[in-house]
Amino acid sequence: MDKLDIEILRILRLNSRESLGNIAEKLGVSKATVSRRISRMEKEGYISGYTTVMNLSRMGVMRALILLEVVGSAINSVIEELKKFEEIEYIHKVFGDHSLICEVYTKSVDSLYLLIQGKILTIPQIQNVEVDILIEKIALNPDADFDMVSGKSGSM
């Protein structure tokens, strides 16, 4: 990936429906160049899909992080059980005080409670659960991932 690929990805992230012509014009390259590069990035797995970003809080959906401690080496079997719960969007394996962090969506605090008590805590290998309800997303640097890839970040 080079700088042009990263700039194409930046534009697509803001608007995945941006036309090839508009992208080419913004970057000062041909439409064919943009098309070729997008096709290559799709083929190589840099682009794995296009999506719509919804305002879930406006739709009455709340988001939370569920931090789990798993007993012993049962983490993979716990993950398989958690995958069955439709409220869980992502499961992250982490280093630190917890074994897993789940990103979940529910309609209410009551439904979050039911998810934890009625589903998650029925998995015997889960030792401890902590919950953080997300109230506002504050984007400090939405391009932090691009900065890291392009070498602009001091953390590389």
XYZ file of N, CA and C in Angstrom:
468
model
N 0.848 -1.188 0.000
C 0.000 0.000 0.000
C 0.881 1.233 0.000
N 0.497 2.193 -0.808
C 1.233 3.444 -0.834
C 0.290 4.587 -0.441
N 0.818 5.795 -0.550
C 0.059 6.972 -0.118
C -1.260 7.119 -0.897
N -1.235 6.835 -2.188
C -2.451 6.959 -2.994
C -3.522 5.963 -2.533
N -3.115 4.738 -2.258
C -4.067 3.745 -1.740
C -4.708 4.240 -0.445
N -3.893 4.774 0.432
C -4.401 5.260 1.725
C -5.374 6.412 1.527
N -5.064 7.315 0.596
C -5.968 8.438 0.334
C -7.291 7.952 -0.262
N -7.232 6.952 -1.121
C -8.467 6.369 -1.666
C -9.301 5.776 -0.529
N -8.660 5.058 0.371
C -9.371 4.469 1.513
C -9.976 5.539 2.415
N -9.257 6.641 2.626
C -9.805 7.741 3.448
C -11.116 8.253 2.842
N -11.100 8.462 1.533
C -12.295 8.981 0.857
C -13.441 7.973 0.951
N -13.137 6.702 0.698
C -14.186 5.675 0.755
C -14.743 5.501 2.160
N -13.900 5.705 3.165
C -14.401 5.562 4.530
C -15.413 6.659 4.853
N -15.184 7.856 4.353
C -16.134 8.947 4.587
C -17.424 8.741 3.796
N -17.287 8.191 2.583
C -18.459 7.955 1.742
C -18.161 6.780 0.817
N -18.615 5.607 1.204
C -18.315 4.410 0.414
C -19.029 4.422 -0.936
N -19.920 5.374 -1.139
C -20.629 5.490 -2.417
C -20.022 6.569 -3.312
N -18.905 7.135 -2.902
C -18.236 8.167 -3.708
C -17.916 7.596 -5.088
N -18.188 8.358 -6.126
C -17.949 7.856 -7.484
C -16.453 7.805 -7.785
N -16.092 6.890 -8.684
C -14.690 6.773 -9.094
C -14.200 8.088 -9.689
N -15.079 8.750 -10.444
C -14.720 10.031 -11.052
C -14.401 11.093 -10.014
N -15.225 11.180 -8.971
C -14.973 12.165 -7.911
C -13.686 11.861 -7.154
N -13.449 10.581 -6.875
C -12.214 10.198 -6.181
C -11.014 10.570 -7.039
N -11.083 10.243 -8.330
C -9.983 10.550 -9.251
C -9.715 12.049 -9.298
N -10.785 12.828 -9.364
C -10.644 14.284 -9.420
C -10.002 14.835 -8.143
N -10.450 14.356 -6.995
C -9.899 14.822 -5.715
C -8.418 14.506 -5.583
N -7.998 13.376 -6.161
C -6.612 12.926 -5.990
C -5.726 13.252 -7.185
N -6.309 13.813 -8.237
C -5.520 14.195 -9.408
C -4.971 13.014 -10.195
N -5.753 11.948 -10.265
C -5.353 10.766 -11.038
C -6.523 10.368 -11.937
N -6.295 9.397 -12.809
C -7.359 8.968 -13.717
C -8.366 8.068 -13.000
N -9.561 8.029 -13.569
C -10.619 7.153 -13.060
C -10.171 5.692 -13.150
N -9.456 5.346 -14.213
C -8.966 3.972 -14.392
C -7.980 3.594 -13.290
N -7.135 4.549 -12.891
C -6.177 4.294 -11.810
C -6.915 3.992 -10.515
N -7.926 4.802 -10.209
C -8.711 4.589 -8.984
C -9.411 3.233 -9.041
N -10.023 2.925 -10.159
C -10.727 1.652 -10.311
C -9.786 0.467 -10.133
N -8.628 0.534 -10.770
C -7.637 -0.542 -10.671
C -7.171 -0.734 -9.235
N -6.903 0.372 -8.557
C -6.405 0.294 -7.178
C -7.471 -0.238 -6.221
N -8.696 0.194 -6.387
C -9.775 -0.314 -5.531
C -9.950 -1.811 -5.762
N -9.953 -2.238 -7.009
C -10.082 -3.674 -7.316
C -8.950 -4.475 -6.679
N -7.726 -3.958 -6.770
C -6.579 -4.648 -6.174
C -6.717 -4.717 -4.658
N -7.132 -3.596 -4.024
C -7.275 -3.590 -2.562
C -8.394 -4.530 -2.114
N -9.448 -4.658 -2.909
C -10.509 -5.627 -2.594
C -9.961 -7.045 -2.689
N -9.246 -7.320 -3.770
C -8.690 -8.658 -4.002
C -7.691 -9.046 -2.917
N -6.875 -8.078 -2.463
C -5.843 -8.347 -1.456
C -6.379 -8.295 -0.028
N -7.657 -7.951 0.141
C -8.266 -7.972 1.466
C -8.151 -6.681 2.258
N -7.623 -5.614 1.654
C -7.579 -4.325 2.358
C -8.979 -3.732 2.472
N -9.814 -3.991 1.470
C -11.222 -3.594 1.503
C -12.020 -4.885 1.554
N -12.798 -5.053 2.622
C -13.548 -6.305 2.750
C -15.050 -6.097 2.615
N -15.471 -4.880 2.319
C -16.892 -4.635 2.139
C -17.203 -3.153 2.234
N -18.425 -2.827 1.940
C -18.909 -1.449 2.012
C -20.147 -1.471 2.889
N -20.323 -0.443 3.704
C -21.394 -0.504 4.684
C -22.059 0.853 4.876
N -23.190 0.827 5.519
C -23.913 2.029 5.907
C -23.718 2.228 7.403
N -23.390 3.440 7.805
C -23.230 3.750 9.223
C -24.541 4.365 9.705
N -25.163 3.707 10.670
C -26.463 4.156 11.161
C -26.304 4.882 12.494
N -27.219 5.794 12.758
C -27.282 6.462 14.045
C -28.188 5.620 14.938
N -27.579 4.642 15.622
C -28.363 3.676 16.396
C -29.065 4.296 17.598
N -28.453 5.297 18.226
C -29.116 5.903 19.384
C -30.411 6.591 18.946
N -30.426 7.144 17.756
C -31.653 7.758 17.228
C -32.728 6.698 16.984
N -32.294 5.460 16.780
C -33.223 4.352 16.534
C -33.605 3.645 17.831
N -33.162 4.178 18.964
C -33.522 3.594 20.249
C -32.677 2.408 20.660
N -31.452 2.347 20.159
C -30.552 1.245 20.494
C -29.406 1.786 21.333
N -29.070 1.072 22.401
C -27.938 1.482 23.231
C -26.776 0.520 23.018
N -25.586 1.031 23.282
C -24.364 0.250 23.072
C -23.633 0.121 24.399
N -23.019 -1.046 24.610
C -22.268 -1.270 25.848
C -21.068 -2.162 25.564
N -20.108 -2.073 26.459
C -18.967 -2.986 26.461
C -19.138 -3.917 27.646
N -18.992 -5.199 27.403
C -19.047 -6.184 28.480
C -17.663 -6.798 28.588
N -17.033 -6.608 29.748
C -15.674 -7.089 29.986
C -15.753 -8.385 30.772
N -15.141 -9.427 30.251
C -15.282 -10.762 30.834
C -13.939 -11.332 31.265
N -13.946 -11.973 32.434
C -12.807 -12.780 32.865
C -13.196 -14.235 32.670
N -12.338 -14.965 31.967
C -12.604 -16.371 31.669
C -11.653 -17.231 32.483
N -12.177 -18.304 33.051
C -11.391 -19.227 33.871
C -10.487 -20.074 32.982
N -9.226 -20.166 33.374
C -8.279 -21.078 32.726
C -8.139 -20.889 31.237
N -8.092 -21.998 30.529
C -7.833 -21.966 29.088
C -9.106 -22.168 28.268
N -10.235 -21.798 28.831
C -11.528 -22.036 28.179
C -11.936 -20.923 27.224
N -11.031 -20.020 26.915
C -11.400 -18.817 26.163
C -12.033 -19.136 24.809
N -11.497 -20.098 24.084
C -12.049 -20.403 22.760
C -13.448 -21.007 22.838
N -13.701 -21.841 23.828
C -15.051 -22.402 23.970
C -16.042 -21.321 24.414
N -15.581 -20.379 25.234
C -16.442 -19.259 25.638
C -16.784 -18.406 24.418
N -15.790 -18.137 23.577
C -16.038 -17.352 22.360
C -17.094 -18.036 21.494
N -16.997 -19.331 21.336
C -17.984 -20.066 20.527
C -19.391 -19.916 21.104
N -19.517 -19.929 22.420
C -20.829 -19.728 23.054
C -21.325 -18.299 22.840
N -20.428 -17.322 23.008
C -20.810 -15.916 22.855
C -21.257 -15.597 21.427
N -20.677 -16.264 20.452
C -21.047 -16.036 19.046
C -22.522 -16.330 18.782
N -23.149 -17.086 19.647
C -24.556 -17.458 19.481
C -25.514 -16.321 19.852
N -25.019 -15.303 20.548
C -25.885 -14.234 21.047
C -25.943 -13.092 20.040
N -27.125 -12.849 19.497
C -27.281 -11.859 18.432
C -26.992 -10.426 18.881
N -27.035 -10.156 20.160
C -26.772 -8.797 20.656
C -25.291 -8.425 20.578
N -24.419 -9.413 20.459
C -22.973 -9.162 20.455
C -22.506 -8.915 19.029
N -21.968 -7.710 18.805
C -21.451 -7.380 17.470
C -20.006 -7.835 17.306
N -19.167 -7.544 18.307
C -17.754 -7.907 18.250
C -17.332 -8.562 19.554
N -16.377 -9.475 19.436
C -15.716 -10.063 20.599
C -14.227 -9.825 20.399
N -13.601 -9.176 21.384
C -12.168 -8.894 21.305
C -11.428 -9.723 22.347
N -10.380 -10.430 21.937
C -9.454 -11.037 22.900
C -8.505 -9.925 23.320
N -8.253 -9.806 24.632
C -7.417 -8.703 25.110
C -6.392 -9.185 26.130
N -5.323 -8.406 26.263
C -4.367 -8.581 27.348
C -4.713 -7.553 28.406
N -4.656 -7.911 29.658
C -4.971 -6.973 30.726
C -5.775 -7.654 31.809
N -6.619 -6.878 32.479
C -7.404 -7.398 33.596
C -8.522 -8.336 33.152
N -8.890 -8.293 31.883
C -9.984 -9.114 31.372
C -9.476 -10.018 30.262
N -10.248 -11.041 29.951
C -9.901 -11.971 28.872
C -10.535 -11.551 27.553
N -11.779 -11.071 27.646
C -12.556 -10.713 26.462
C -13.308 -9.415 26.698
N -13.512 -8.671 25.623
C -14.405 -7.515 25.655
C -15.411 -7.707 24.533
N -16.686 -7.638 24.885
C -17.761 -7.780 23.903
C -18.402 -6.420 23.673
N -18.588 -6.062 22.411
C -19.354 -4.873 22.052
C -20.770 -5.345 21.769
N -21.730 -4.790 22.498
C -23.111 -5.259 22.369
C -24.073 -4.108 22.089
N -25.199 -4.465 21.478
C -26.289 -3.536 21.230
C -27.551 -4.113 21.842
N -28.261 -3.298 22.613
C -29.539 -3.717 23.180
C -30.516 -2.548 23.109
N -31.783 -2.842 23.373
C -32.823 -1.808 23.325
C -32.924 -1.008 24.619
N -32.452 -1.593 25.736
C -32.640 -0.928 27.022
C -31.677 -1.509 28.054
N -31.628 -0.873 29.207
C -30.840 -1.401 30.316
C -31.413 -2.749 30.745
N -32.733 -2.869 30.718
C -33.359 -4.149 31.081
C -32.920 -5.275 30.145
N -32.890 -4.999 28.846
C -32.485 -6.054 27.910
C -30.989 -6.347 28.028
N -30.199 -5.348 28.410
C -28.776 -5.579 28.678
C -28.624 -6.498 29.890
N -29.401 -6.220 30.923
C -29.387 -7.058 32.125
C -29.772 -8.504 31.788
N -30.798 -8.670 30.969
C -31.233 -10.019 30.574
C -30.163 -10.737 29.748
N -29.464 -9.993 28.901
C -28.366 -10.585 28.130
C -27.292 -11.125 29.068
N -26.939 -10.313 30.059
C -25.874 -10.720 30.983
C -26.343 -11.858 31.885
N -27.471 -11.665 32.566
C -27.948 -12.670 33.521
C -28.473 -13.939 32.854
N -29.209 -13.766 31.766
C -29.874 -14.904 31.153
C -29.067 -15.652 30.116
N -27.998 -15.041 29.635
C -27.206 -15.696 28.594
C -25.733 -15.806 28.986
N -25.085 -14.651 29.146
C -23.629 -14.655 29.352
C -23.243 -15.389 30.629
N -23.927 -15.102 31.727
C -23.557 -15.736 33.000
C -23.980 -17.200 33.102
N -24.662 -17.713 32.082
C -24.956 -19.151 32.066
C -23.760 -19.952 31.545
N -22.762 -19.257 31.024
C -21.541 -19.929 30.562
C -20.658 -20.139 31.788
N -20.438 -21.377 32.214
C -19.772 -21.642 33.496
C -18.325 -21.158 33.591
N -17.640 -21.024 32.468
C -16.229 -20.623 32.517
C -16.038 -19.112 32.695
N -17.128 -18.358 32.708
C -17.018 -16.915 32.922
C -16.997 -16.653 34.415
N -15.910 -16.045 34.856
C -15.660 -15.831 36.281
C -16.160 -14.472 36.762
N -16.029 -13.452 35.924
C -16.391 -12.101 36.353
C -16.871 -11.309 35.140
N -17.828 -10.401 35.378
C -18.378 -9.563 34.316
C -18.394 -8.116 34.791
N -17.935 -7.224 33.939
C -18.078 -5.786 34.179
C -18.738 -5.189 32.952
N -19.523 -4.129 33.149
C -20.257 -3.517 32.045
C -19.989 -2.020 32.018
N -19.743 -1.511 30.837
C -19.647 -0.072 30.608
C -20.661 0.293 29.535
N -21.609 1.162 29.879
C -22.592 1.624 28.900
C -22.003 2.841 28.198
N -21.980 2.786 26.881
C -21.419 3.884 26.092
C -22.500 4.934 25.882
N -22.185 6.188 26.228
C -23.196 7.238 26.116
C -22.927 8.208 24.970
N -21.668 8.337 24.569
C -21.354 9.252 23.478
C -20.044 8.822 22.835
N -20.024 8.866 21.512
C -18.802 8.551 20.772
C -18.125 9.867 20.424
N -16.910 10.031 20.888
C -16.158 11.253 20.650
C -14.955 10.884 19.790
N -14.983 11.292 18.543
C -13.898 10.945 17.622
C -12.775 11.968 17.766
N -11.686 11.558 18.381
C -10.537 12.445 18.518
C -9.695 12.442 17.254
N -9.481 11.269 16.703
C -8.722 11.153 15.471
C -9.251 9.964 14.679
N -10.298 10.193 13.886
C -10.861 9.078 13.132
C -9.894 8.486 12.112
N -8.813 9.194 11.814
C -7.814 8.691 10.867
C -6.608 8.084 11.558
N -6.701 7.778 12.847
C -5.549 7.224 13.576
C -5.032 5.956 12.922
N -5.948 5.116 12.439
C -5.502 3.886 11.779
C -4.758 4.182 10.483
N -5.233 5.168 9.718
C -4.533 5.544 8.491
C -3.181 6.174 8.798
N -3.135 6.986 9.849
C -1.867 7.604 10.236
C -0.843 6.542 10.604
N -1.288 5.488 11.271
C -0.391 4.399 11.655
C 0.134 3.682 10.413
N -0.754 3.378 9.478
C -0.370 2.664 8.254
C 0.569 3.503 7.399
N 0.303 4.800 7.323
C 1.108 5.657 6.452
C 2.393 6.138 7.106
N 2.602 5.798 8.384
C 3.830 6.190 9.066
C 3.792 7.579 9.666
N 2.617 8.229 9.678
C 2.501 9.569 10.253
C 2.475 9.546 11.771
N 2.122 8.399 12.349
C 2.030 8.283 13.803
C 3.409 8.079 14.395
N 3.654 8.685 15.539
C 4.934 8.527 16.227
C 5.065 7.209 16.950
N 4.015 6.395 16.966
C 4.028 5.134 17.708
C 4.596 3.964 16.924
N 4.985 4.181 15.689
C 5.497 3.058 14.875
C 6.956 2.808 15.127
